[in-house]
């Protein structure tokens, strides 16, 4: 088994330290208070700032960017750090807009290689940022599966902003997932009524029933007005589950590194 360190910075942003690698997910470092437009009449205000400032962030070897076109996944400050972040792995559409990075389509892979460090294989996983037929509006999003030598509990999966759909179920079929970082929050907007644009607590429970991770880590469920479900709702759904899935939930304290065995 190997040890990794995860620091939840806020929202979808987490620093993963794996065998000498520093890998950052969805950089968001803007202060709270600003309202961000997401297109088609939708918007949201950021209510909580990052637990680690950009100036205190250590050098980053790679960024896993699920998508670039929403300010709660890549904000103004986050964009400033991308040119010095080493490898940026994201969607094909994001590479076109950003002008740099490595674009992956779902199920495509790439590798992080460096002398003295384990080779990390990164596989892009499908994500759908909303209800059926919403992809032309919500845009392309991917998640990521990370694999490296020495994993005994399974791969690490970062879901990205997605609802439960066939592509997410396929992740469970293709991979043995040991650690899952799940983007939750049940995003909703007044203009589209009851429709959800990220996983609900009920969907997260169904995902975990399928993948049976050793550790499930909720992220991206707080700090923005457009979230309709928080920690209490997630815990309530998992507490009513037969078996030990509730015990596999691992809540990170923003800014505080957590050591995990994988």
PDB file of C-alpha atoms in Angstrom:
ATOM      1  CA  UNK A   1       0.000   0.000   0.000  1.00  0.00           C
ATOM      2  CA  UNK A   2       1.032   3.585  -0.541  1.00  0.00           C
ATOM      3  CA  UNK A   3       0.244   6.801   1.302  1.00  0.00           C
ATOM      4  CA  UNK A   4      -1.074   9.917  -0.375  1.00  0.00           C
ATOM      5  CA  UNK A   5      -1.898  13.338   1.009  1.00  0.00           C
ATOM      6  CA  UNK A   6      -4.977  15.308   0.010  1.00  0.00           C
ATOM      7  CA  UNK A   7      -5.576  18.940   0.946  1.00  0.00           C
ATOM      8  CA  UNK A   8      -9.032  20.278   0.157  1.00  0.00           C
ATOM      9  CA  UNK A   9      -8.578  23.943  -0.719  1.00  0.00           C
ATOM     10  CA  UNK A  10     -12.245  24.660  -1.381  1.00  0.00           C
ATOM     11  CA  UNK A  11     -14.982  23.871  -3.882  1.00  0.00           C
ATOM     12  CA  UNK A  12     -13.566  21.392  -6.415  1.00  0.00           C
ATOM     13  CA  UNK A  13      -9.974  22.394  -5.693  1.00  0.00           C
ATOM     14  CA  UNK A  14      -7.735  19.831  -4.000  1.00  0.00           C
ATOM     15  CA  UNK A  15      -3.980  19.295  -3.857  1.00  0.00           C
ATOM     16  CA  UNK A  16      -3.010  15.638  -4.296  1.00  0.00           C
ATOM     17  CA  UNK A  17       0.504  14.635  -3.196  1.00  0.00           C
ATOM     18  CA  UNK A  18       1.381  11.232  -4.620  1.00  0.00           C
ATOM     19  CA  UNK A  19       4.913   9.811  -4.470  1.00  0.00           C
ATOM     20  CA  UNK A  20       6.556  13.194  -4.961  1.00  0.00           C
ATOM     21  CA  UNK A  21       3.944  14.493  -7.419  1.00  0.00           C
ATOM     22  CA  UNK A  22       1.867  17.556  -6.622  1.00  0.00           C
ATOM     23  CA  UNK A  23      -1.346  17.447  -8.634  1.00  0.00           C
ATOM     24  CA  UNK A  24      -3.995  20.174  -8.372  1.00  0.00           C
ATOM     25  CA  UNK A  25      -7.633  19.772  -9.343  1.00  0.00           C
ATOM     26  CA  UNK A  26      -9.833  22.552 -10.792  1.00  0.00           C
ATOM     27  CA  UNK A  27      -7.969  25.680  -9.571  1.00  0.00           C
ATOM     28  CA  UNK A  28     -10.242  28.195  -7.804  1.00  0.00           C
ATOM     29  CA  UNK A  29      -8.528  30.863  -5.705  1.00  0.00           C
ATOM     30  CA  UNK A  30     -10.705  33.973  -6.052  1.00  0.00           C
ATOM     31  CA  UNK A  31     -11.991  35.608  -2.848  1.00  0.00           C
ATOM     32  CA  UNK A  32     -15.709  35.314  -2.028  1.00  0.00           C
ATOM     33  CA  UNK A  33     -18.342  37.839  -3.012  1.00  0.00           C
ATOM     34  CA  UNK A  34     -18.251  37.891  -6.777  1.00  0.00           C
ATOM     35  CA  UNK A  35     -21.120  36.665  -8.956  1.00  0.00           C
ATOM     36  CA  UNK A  36     -20.180  34.490 -11.944  1.00  0.00           C
ATOM     37  CA  UNK A  37     -22.287  33.955 -15.059  1.00  0.00           C
ATOM     38  CA  UNK A  38     -22.533  30.372 -16.321  1.00  0.00           C
ATOM     39  CA  UNK A  39     -24.485  31.097 -19.496  1.00  0.00           C
ATOM     40  CA  UNK A  40     -28.134  30.787 -20.583  1.00  0.00           C
ATOM     41  CA  UNK A  41     -29.337  33.027 -17.760  1.00  0.00           C
ATOM     42  CA  UNK A  42     -27.636  31.091 -14.965  1.00  0.00           C
ATOM     43  CA  UNK A  43     -25.266  32.582 -12.391  1.00  0.00           C
ATOM     44  CA  UNK A  44     -24.070  32.115  -8.828  1.00  0.00           C
ATOM     45  CA  UNK A  45     -22.209  33.988  -6.121  1.00  0.00           C
ATOM     46  CA  UNK A  46     -19.137  32.606  -4.387  1.00  0.00           C
ATOM     47  CA  UNK A  47     -19.640  32.651  -0.630  1.00  0.00           C
ATOM     48  CA  UNK A  48     -16.444  31.080   0.734  1.00  0.00           C
ATOM     49  CA  UNK A  49     -12.822  31.780  -0.157  1.00  0.00           C
ATOM     50  CA  UNK A  50     -10.015  29.242  -0.540  1.00  0.00           C
ATOM     51  CA  UNK A  51      -8.494  27.704   2.576  1.00  0.00           C
ATOM     52  CA  UNK A  52      -5.039  27.998   0.964  1.00  0.00           C
ATOM     53  CA  UNK A  53      -4.106  31.178  -0.877  1.00  0.00           C
ATOM     54  CA  UNK A  54      -2.479  31.041  -4.269  1.00  0.00           C
ATOM     55  CA  UNK A  55       0.657  32.646  -2.801  1.00  0.00           C
ATOM     56  CA  UNK A  56       0.932  29.788  -0.278  1.00  0.00           C
ATOM     57  CA  UNK A  57       0.430  27.039  -2.843  1.00  0.00           C
ATOM     58  CA  UNK A  58       3.591  24.976  -3.372  1.00  0.00           C
ATOM     59  CA  UNK A  59       4.883  24.372  -6.919  1.00  0.00           C
ATOM     60  CA  UNK A  60       2.464  22.190  -8.873  1.00  0.00           C
ATOM     61  CA  UNK A  61       3.522  19.481 -11.344  1.00  0.00           C
ATOM     62  CA  UNK A  62       0.154  18.986 -13.032  1.00  0.00           C
ATOM     63  CA  UNK A  63      -3.374  20.361 -13.087  1.00  0.00           C
ATOM     64  CA  UNK A  64      -6.408  18.171 -13.694  1.00  0.00           C
ATOM     65  CA  UNK A  65      -8.999  20.582 -15.067  1.00  0.00           C
ATOM     66  CA  UNK A  66     -12.427  19.014 -15.496  1.00  0.00           C
ATOM     67  CA  UNK A  67     -13.585  22.020 -17.531  1.00  0.00           C
ATOM     68  CA  UNK A  68     -12.523  25.601 -18.046  1.00  0.00           C
ATOM     69  CA  UNK A  69     -15.739  27.453 -18.853  1.00  0.00           C
ATOM     70  CA  UNK A  70     -17.374  27.753 -15.407  1.00  0.00           C
ATOM     71  CA  UNK A  71     -15.981  30.094 -12.780  1.00  0.00           C
ATOM     72  CA  UNK A  72     -16.561  27.646  -9.934  1.00  0.00           C
ATOM     73  CA  UNK A  73     -14.069  25.245 -11.556  1.00  0.00           C
ATOM     74  CA  UNK A  74     -11.565  27.686 -13.013  1.00  0.00           C
ATOM     75  CA  UNK A  75     -11.696  31.276 -11.828  1.00  0.00           C
ATOM     76  CA  UNK A  76      -9.665  34.378 -12.541  1.00  0.00           C
ATOM     77  CA  UNK A  77      -6.905  33.623 -10.032  1.00  0.00           C
ATOM     78  CA  UNK A  78      -6.863  29.971 -11.069  1.00  0.00           C
ATOM     79  CA  UNK A  79      -6.175  30.950 -14.659  1.00  0.00           C
ATOM     80  CA  UNK A  80      -3.119  32.949 -13.639  1.00  0.00           C
ATOM     81  CA  UNK A  81      -1.381  29.882 -12.228  1.00  0.00           C
ATOM     82  CA  UNK A  82      -1.934  27.570 -15.201  1.00  0.00           C
ATOM     83  CA  UNK A  83       1.090  28.682 -17.301  1.00  0.00           C
ATOM     84  CA  UNK A  84       3.486  27.768 -14.475  1.00  0.00           C
ATOM     85  CA  UNK A  85       1.742  24.605 -13.397  1.00  0.00           C
ATOM     86  CA  UNK A  86       3.555  22.095 -15.568  1.00  0.00           C
ATOM     87  CA  UNK A  87       1.142  19.777 -17.352  1.00  0.00           C
ATOM     88  CA  UNK A  88      -2.508  20.829 -17.691  1.00  0.00           C
ATOM     89  CA  UNK A  89      -4.800  17.905 -18.519  1.00  0.00           C
ATOM     90  CA  UNK A  90      -8.330  18.853 -19.517  1.00  0.00           C
ATOM     91  CA  UNK A  91     -10.957  18.555 -22.242  1.00  0.00           C
ATOM     92  CA  UNK A  92     -10.184  18.965 -25.932  1.00  0.00           C
ATOM     93  CA  UNK A  93     -12.487  22.019 -26.042  1.00  0.00           C
ATOM     94  CA  UNK A  94     -10.665  23.614 -23.099  1.00  0.00           C
ATOM     95  CA  UNK A  95      -7.290  23.243 -24.828  1.00  0.00           C
ATOM     96  CA  UNK A  96      -8.677  25.122 -27.818  1.00  0.00           C
ATOM     97  CA  UNK A  97      -9.904  27.948 -25.608  1.00  0.00           C
ATOM     98  CA  UNK A  98      -6.865  28.108 -23.317  1.00  0.00           C
ATOM     99  CA  UNK A  99      -4.312  27.716 -26.091  1.00  0.00           C
ATOM    100  CA  UNK A 100      -2.276  25.147 -24.147  1.00  0.00           C
ATOM    101  CA  UNK A 101      -2.590  21.888 -22.234  1.00  0.00           C
ATOM    102  CA  UNK A 102      -3.287  18.288 -23.153  1.00  0.00           C
ATOM    103  CA  UNK A 103      -6.853  17.558 -24.181  1.00  0.00           C
ATOM    104  CA  UNK A 104      -8.413  14.172 -23.493  1.00  0.00           C
ATOM    105  CA  UNK A 105     -11.681  12.676 -24.638  1.00  0.00           C
ATOM    106  CA  UNK A 106     -13.460  10.183 -22.356  1.00  0.00           C
ATOM    107  CA  UNK A 107     -11.468   6.954 -21.903  1.00  0.00           C
ATOM    108  CA  UNK A 108      -8.293   8.443 -23.421  1.00  0.00           C
ATOM    109  CA  UNK A 109      -5.153   8.185 -21.277  1.00  0.00           C
ATOM    110  CA  UNK A 110      -1.909  10.007 -20.685  1.00  0.00           C
ATOM    111  CA  UNK A 111       0.979   9.560 -18.262  1.00  0.00           C
ATOM    112  CA  UNK A 112       2.859  11.698 -15.785  1.00  0.00           C
ATOM    113  CA  UNK A 113       6.507  10.617 -15.824  1.00  0.00           C
ATOM    114  CA  UNK A 114       9.548  11.870 -13.934  1.00  0.00           C
ATOM    115  CA  UNK A 115      12.766  10.329 -12.639  1.00  0.00           C
ATOM    116  CA  UNK A 116      12.420   9.071  -9.096  1.00  0.00           C
ATOM    117  CA  UNK A 117       8.642   9.224  -9.061  1.00  0.00           C
ATOM    118  CA  UNK A 118       5.983   6.619  -9.834  1.00  0.00           C
ATOM    119  CA  UNK A 119       4.427   6.871 -13.284  1.00  0.00           C
ATOM    120  CA  UNK A 120       0.851   8.075 -12.887  1.00  0.00           C
ATOM    121  CA  UNK A 121      -1.581   6.988 -15.591  1.00  0.00           C
ATOM    122  CA  UNK A 122      -4.432   9.465 -16.029  1.00  0.00           C
ATOM    123  CA  UNK A 123      -7.611   8.292 -17.754  1.00  0.00           C
ATOM    124  CA  UNK A 124     -10.354  10.754 -18.656  1.00  0.00           C
ATOM    125  CA  UNK A 125     -13.791   9.557 -17.571  1.00  0.00           C
ATOM    126  CA  UNK A 126     -17.202  10.606 -18.917  1.00  0.00           C
ATOM    127  CA  UNK A 127     -19.147  13.382 -17.211  1.00  0.00           C
ATOM    128  CA  UNK A 128     -22.464  15.013 -18.043  1.00  0.00           C
ATOM    129  CA  UNK A 129     -22.944  18.371 -16.341  1.00  0.00           C
ATOM    130  CA  UNK A 130     -26.728  18.270 -16.289  1.00  0.00           C
ATOM    131  CA  UNK A 131     -29.856  16.428 -17.434  1.00  0.00           C
ATOM    132  CA  UNK A 132     -30.182  14.542 -20.741  1.00  0.00           C
ATOM    133  CA  UNK A 133     -29.523  16.686 -23.823  1.00  0.00           C
ATOM    134  CA  UNK A 134     -27.840  19.410 -21.727  1.00  0.00           C
ATOM    135  CA  UNK A 135     -24.298  18.844 -23.005  1.00  0.00           C
ATOM    136  CA  UNK A 136     -24.521  21.433 -25.842  1.00  0.00           C
ATOM    137  CA  UNK A 137     -25.503  24.018 -23.215  1.00  0.00           C
ATOM    138  CA  UNK A 138     -23.454  22.902 -20.195  1.00  0.00           C
ATOM    139  CA  UNK A 139     -20.356  22.111 -22.282  1.00  0.00           C
ATOM    140  CA  UNK A 140     -17.789  19.319 -22.231  1.00  0.00           C
ATOM    141  CA  UNK A 141     -16.614  18.019 -18.844  1.00  0.00           C
ATOM    142  CA  UNK A 142     -14.443  15.067 -17.864  1.00  0.00           C
ATOM    143  CA  UNK A 143     -13.434  13.292 -14.687  1.00  0.00           C
ATOM    144  CA  UNK A 144     -10.144  11.507 -14.044  1.00  0.00           C
ATOM    145  CA  UNK A 145      -8.968   8.088 -12.875  1.00  0.00           C
ATOM    146  CA  UNK A 146      -5.413   8.004 -11.510  1.00  0.00           C
ATOM    147  CA  UNK A 147      -3.413   4.770 -11.328  1.00  0.00           C
ATOM    148  CA  UNK A 148       0.174   4.157 -10.256  1.00  0.00           C
ATOM    149  CA  UNK A 149       2.288   1.216  -9.032  1.00  0.00           C
ATOM    150  CA  UNK A 150       1.672   0.106  -5.464  1.00  0.00           C
ATOM    151  CA  UNK A 151      -2.059   0.758  -5.283  1.00  0.00           C
ATOM    152  CA  UNK A 152      -3.700  -2.071  -3.382  1.00  0.00           C
ATOM    153  CA  UNK A 153      -7.106  -0.602  -2.589  1.00  0.00           C
ATOM    154  CA  UNK A 154      -7.815   0.485  -6.147  1.00  0.00           C
ATOM    155  CA  UNK A 155      -7.526   3.557  -8.330  1.00  0.00           C
ATOM    156  CA  UNK A 156      -8.293   7.156  -7.399  1.00  0.00           C
ATOM    157  CA  UNK A 157     -11.289   8.671  -9.207  1.00  0.00           C
ATOM    158  CA  UNK A 158     -12.210  12.348  -9.431  1.00  0.00           C
ATOM    159  CA  UNK A 159     -15.752  12.503 -10.774  1.00  0.00           C
ATOM    160  CA  UNK A 160     -15.760  16.062 -12.114  1.00  0.00           C
ATOM    161  CA  UNK A 161     -19.053  17.955 -12.274  1.00  0.00           C
ATOM    162  CA  UNK A 162     -21.550  15.329 -13.373  1.00  0.00           C
ATOM    163  CA  UNK A 163     -24.889  13.773 -12.648  1.00  0.00           C
ATOM    164  CA  UNK A 164     -25.346  10.021 -12.488  1.00  0.00           C
ATOM    165  CA  UNK A 165     -25.699   8.632 -15.994  1.00  0.00           C
ATOM    166  CA  UNK A 166     -24.501   5.720 -18.109  1.00  0.00           C
ATOM    167  CA  UNK A 167     -20.930   7.060 -18.439  1.00  0.00           C
ATOM    168  CA  UNK A 168     -20.491   7.222 -14.669  1.00  0.00           C
ATOM    169  CA  UNK A 169     -21.829   3.693 -14.294  1.00  0.00           C
ATOM    170  CA  UNK A 170     -19.265   2.590 -16.869  1.00  0.00           C
ATOM    171  CA  UNK A 171     -16.465   3.854 -14.609  1.00  0.00           C
ATOM    172  CA  UNK A 172     -17.537   1.276 -12.044  1.00  0.00           C
ATOM    173  CA  UNK A 173     -17.442  -1.463 -14.659  1.00  0.00           C
ATOM    174  CA  UNK A 174     -14.004  -0.576 -16.037  1.00  0.00           C
ATOM    175  CA  UNK A 175     -12.092   0.262 -12.861  1.00  0.00           C
ATOM    176  CA  UNK A 176     -11.600  -0.943  -9.330  1.00  0.00           C
ATOM    177  CA  UNK A 177     -11.972   2.359  -7.460  1.00  0.00           C
ATOM    178  CA  UNK A 178     -10.414   2.616  -4.009  1.00  0.00           C
ATOM    179  CA  UNK A 179     -10.740   6.364  -3.417  1.00  0.00           C
ATOM    180  CA  UNK A 180     -13.451   8.558  -4.956  1.00  0.00           C
ATOM    181  CA  UNK A 181     -13.506  12.364  -4.897  1.00  0.00           C
ATOM    182  CA  UNK A 182     -17.150  13.075  -5.670  1.00  0.00           C
ATOM    183  CA  UNK A 183     -18.350  16.470  -6.888  1.00  0.00           C
ATOM    184  CA  UNK A 184     -21.724  16.830  -5.168  1.00  0.00           C
ATOM    185  CA  UNK A 185     -23.923  19.791  -4.187  1.00  0.00           C
ATOM    186  CA  UNK A 186     -26.990  19.059  -6.361  1.00  0.00           C
ATOM    187  CA  UNK A 187     -26.552  22.276  -8.362  1.00  0.00           C
ATOM    188  CA  UNK A 188     -29.801  23.978  -9.356  1.00  0.00           C
ATOM    189  CA  UNK A 189     -30.733  27.318 -10.921  1.00  0.00           C
ATOM    190  CA  UNK A 190     -34.060  29.197 -10.669  1.00  0.00           C
ATOM    191  CA  UNK A 191     -34.259  29.584 -14.446  1.00  0.00           C
ATOM    192  CA  UNK A 192     -34.316  25.795 -14.993  1.00  0.00           C
ATOM    193  CA  UNK A 193     -36.495  24.820 -12.025  1.00  0.00           C
ATOM    194  CA  UNK A 194     -36.087  21.281 -10.654  1.00  0.00           C
ATOM    195  CA  UNK A 195     -33.236  20.199 -12.959  1.00  0.00           C
ATOM    196  CA  UNK A 196     -29.916  19.202 -11.365  1.00  0.00           C
ATOM    197  CA  UNK A 197     -26.477  19.926 -12.816  1.00  0.00           C
ATOM    198  CA  UNK A 198     -24.325  17.929 -10.389  1.00  0.00           C
ATOM    199  CA  UNK A 199     -24.772  14.821  -8.288  1.00  0.00           C
ATOM    200  CA  UNK A 200     -27.393  14.725  -5.586  1.00  0.00           C
ATOM    201  CA  UNK A 201     -26.873  12.875  -2.326  1.00  0.00           C
ATOM    202  CA  UNK A 202     -29.132  10.095  -3.588  1.00  0.00           C
ATOM    203  CA  UNK A 203     -27.102   9.769  -6.784  1.00  0.00           C
ATOM    204  CA  UNK A 204     -23.851   9.731  -4.799  1.00  0.00           C
ATOM    205  CA  UNK A 205     -25.191   6.867  -2.713  1.00  0.00           C
ATOM    206  CA  UNK A 206     -26.101   4.929  -5.858  1.00  0.00           C
ATOM    207  CA  UNK A 207     -22.619   5.551  -7.276  1.00  0.00           C
ATOM    208  CA  UNK A 208     -20.974   4.292  -4.106  1.00  0.00           C
ATOM    209  CA  UNK A 209     -23.145   1.185  -4.099  1.00  0.00           C
ATOM    210  CA  UNK A 210     -21.694   0.373  -7.501  1.00  0.00           C
ATOM    211  CA  UNK A 211     -18.027   1.226  -7.026  1.00  0.00           C
ATOM    212  CA  UNK A 212     -17.745   0.281  -3.315  1.00  0.00           C
ATOM    213  CA  UNK A 213     -14.775   2.595  -2.686  1.00  0.00           C
ATOM    214  CA  UNK A 214     -12.709   2.172   0.455  1.00  0.00           C
ATOM    215  CA  UNK A 215     -12.964   5.954   0.865  1.00  0.00           C
ATOM    216  CA  UNK A 216     -15.510   8.379  -0.600  1.00  0.00           C
ATOM    217  CA  UNK A 217     -14.570  12.055  -0.269  1.00  0.00           C
ATOM    218  CA  UNK A 218     -17.233  14.687  -0.992  1.00  0.00           C
ATOM    219  CA  UNK A 219     -15.977  17.920  -2.575  1.00  0.00           C
ATOM    220  CA  UNK A 220     -17.616  20.848  -4.377  1.00  0.00           C
ATOM    221  CA  UNK A 221     -20.740  20.885  -2.204  1.00  0.00           C
ATOM    222  CA  UNK A 222     -20.202  24.180  -0.365  1.00  0.00           C
ATOM    223  CA  UNK A 223     -19.088  27.764  -0.871  1.00  0.00           C
ATOM    224  CA  UNK A 224     -21.505  28.738  -3.674  1.00  0.00           C
ATOM    225  CA  UNK A 225     -25.133  29.839  -3.798  1.00  0.00           C
ATOM    226  CA  UNK A 226     -26.088  27.365  -6.519  1.00  0.00           C
ATOM    227  CA  UNK A 227     -25.653  24.295  -4.310  1.00  0.00           C
ATOM    228  CA  UNK A 228     -28.958  22.927  -3.038  1.00  0.00           C
ATOM    229  CA  UNK A 229     -27.578  20.111  -0.844  1.00  0.00           C
ATOM    230  CA  UNK A 230     -24.769  20.195   1.689  1.00  0.00           C
ATOM    231  CA  UNK A 231     -23.037  17.877   4.110  1.00  0.00           C
ATOM    232  CA  UNK A 232     -26.093  17.272   6.287  1.00  0.00           C
ATOM    233  CA  UNK A 233     -28.136  15.947   3.363  1.00  0.00           C
ATOM    234  CA  UNK A 234     -25.338  13.667   2.177  1.00  0.00           C
ATOM    235  CA  UNK A 235     -24.798  12.253   5.658  1.00  0.00           C
ATOM    236  CA  UNK A 236     -28.521  11.642   6.102  1.00  0.00           C
ATOM    237  CA  UNK A 237     -28.749   9.611   2.905  1.00  0.00           C
ATOM    238  CA  UNK A 238     -25.676   7.538   3.689  1.00  0.00           C
ATOM    239  CA  UNK A 239     -26.712   6.983   7.329  1.00  0.00           C
ATOM    240  CA  UNK A 240     -29.864   5.213   6.191  1.00  0.00           C
ATOM    241  CA  UNK A 241     -27.907   2.777   4.023  1.00  0.00           C
ATOM    242  CA  UNK A 242     -27.531  -0.827   5.147  1.00  0.00           C
ATOM    243  CA  UNK A 243     -23.897  -1.900   5.398  1.00  0.00           C
ATOM    244  CA  UNK A 244     -20.867   0.284   5.956  1.00  0.00           C
ATOM    245  CA  UNK A 245     -21.057   2.861   3.147  1.00  0.00           C
ATOM    246  CA  UNK A 246     -21.686   5.625   5.677  1.00  0.00           C
ATOM    247  CA  UNK A 247     -18.448   4.738   7.409  1.00  0.00           C
ATOM    248  CA  UNK A 248     -16.567   5.114   4.133  1.00  0.00           C
ATOM    249  CA  UNK A 249     -17.441   8.805   3.835  1.00  0.00           C
ATOM    250  CA  UNK A 250     -14.394  10.915   4.635  1.00  0.00           C
ATOM    251  CA  UNK A 251     -14.958  14.640   5.125  1.00  0.00           C
ATOM    252  CA  UNK A 252     -11.892  16.806   4.655  1.00  0.00           C
ATOM    253  CA  UNK A 253     -11.250  19.951   6.679  1.00  0.00           C
ATOM    254  CA  UNK A 254     -10.363  22.653   4.146  1.00  0.00           C
ATOM    255  CA  UNK A 255      -6.705  23.621   4.381  1.00  0.00           C
ATOM    256  CA  UNK A 256      -5.752  20.636   6.537  1.00  0.00           C
ATOM    257  CA  UNK A 257      -3.789  17.848   4.763  1.00  0.00           C
ATOM    258  CA  UNK A 258      -5.230  14.367   5.185  1.00  0.00           C
ATOM    259  CA  UNK A 259      -3.145  11.199   4.872  1.00  0.00           C
ATOM    260  CA  UNK A 260      -4.835   8.296   3.097  1.00  0.00           C
ATOM    261  CA  UNK A 261      -3.751   4.731   2.397  1.00  0.00           C
ATOM    262  CA  UNK A 262      -4.431   3.563  -1.153  1.00  0.00           C
TER     263      UNK A 262
END
